[in-house]
Phi, psi and omega in degrees: 000134181269167178293337179294339181273357179270133179286129181285346180293350177290337183296306178294331178297313179292317179300315179300314181294323176296317179296323179291321179295322180284349177081026180285133175279115185289347179267004179288132179288137181268347185237033177073243183281351179109177181251123178278124181268172182298331181284350182098347177287158180249125178255118178262107180289121182244171176299324178298320177296318180295316179296321178296317178298315178299317179297320179293318179296316180294321178297320176300315179297320178296322179295319177295319179296331183290346180280346180276152177244156179141176182295318181297324180289328177293319176296318179300318179297318179296315179292326176296324177294322177296317178296319178300317179296322177296318175302313183297314180297317179295320179297321183280332189255339185254125185292329180287341182286000000 
């Protein structure tokens, strides 16, 4: 099995679980008082924002990978479904999720 057949969505799943095991508060600001934007609003970059950004980038890569055909992509689709089910079970069963 090649690395192309592994679902990349496992990366944010593992990162989230590691942060939860370490007891990191995902609402903690990473840049102190926040970043003042041009509109005057203050954006406080949190661990949750970073995980969301990583998840969006990985999802984009997964969508591009889904356009390829072949045996490796079929395995990738199957494993991606397993990762999705793991996300769903964790969301439904874990109170911190």
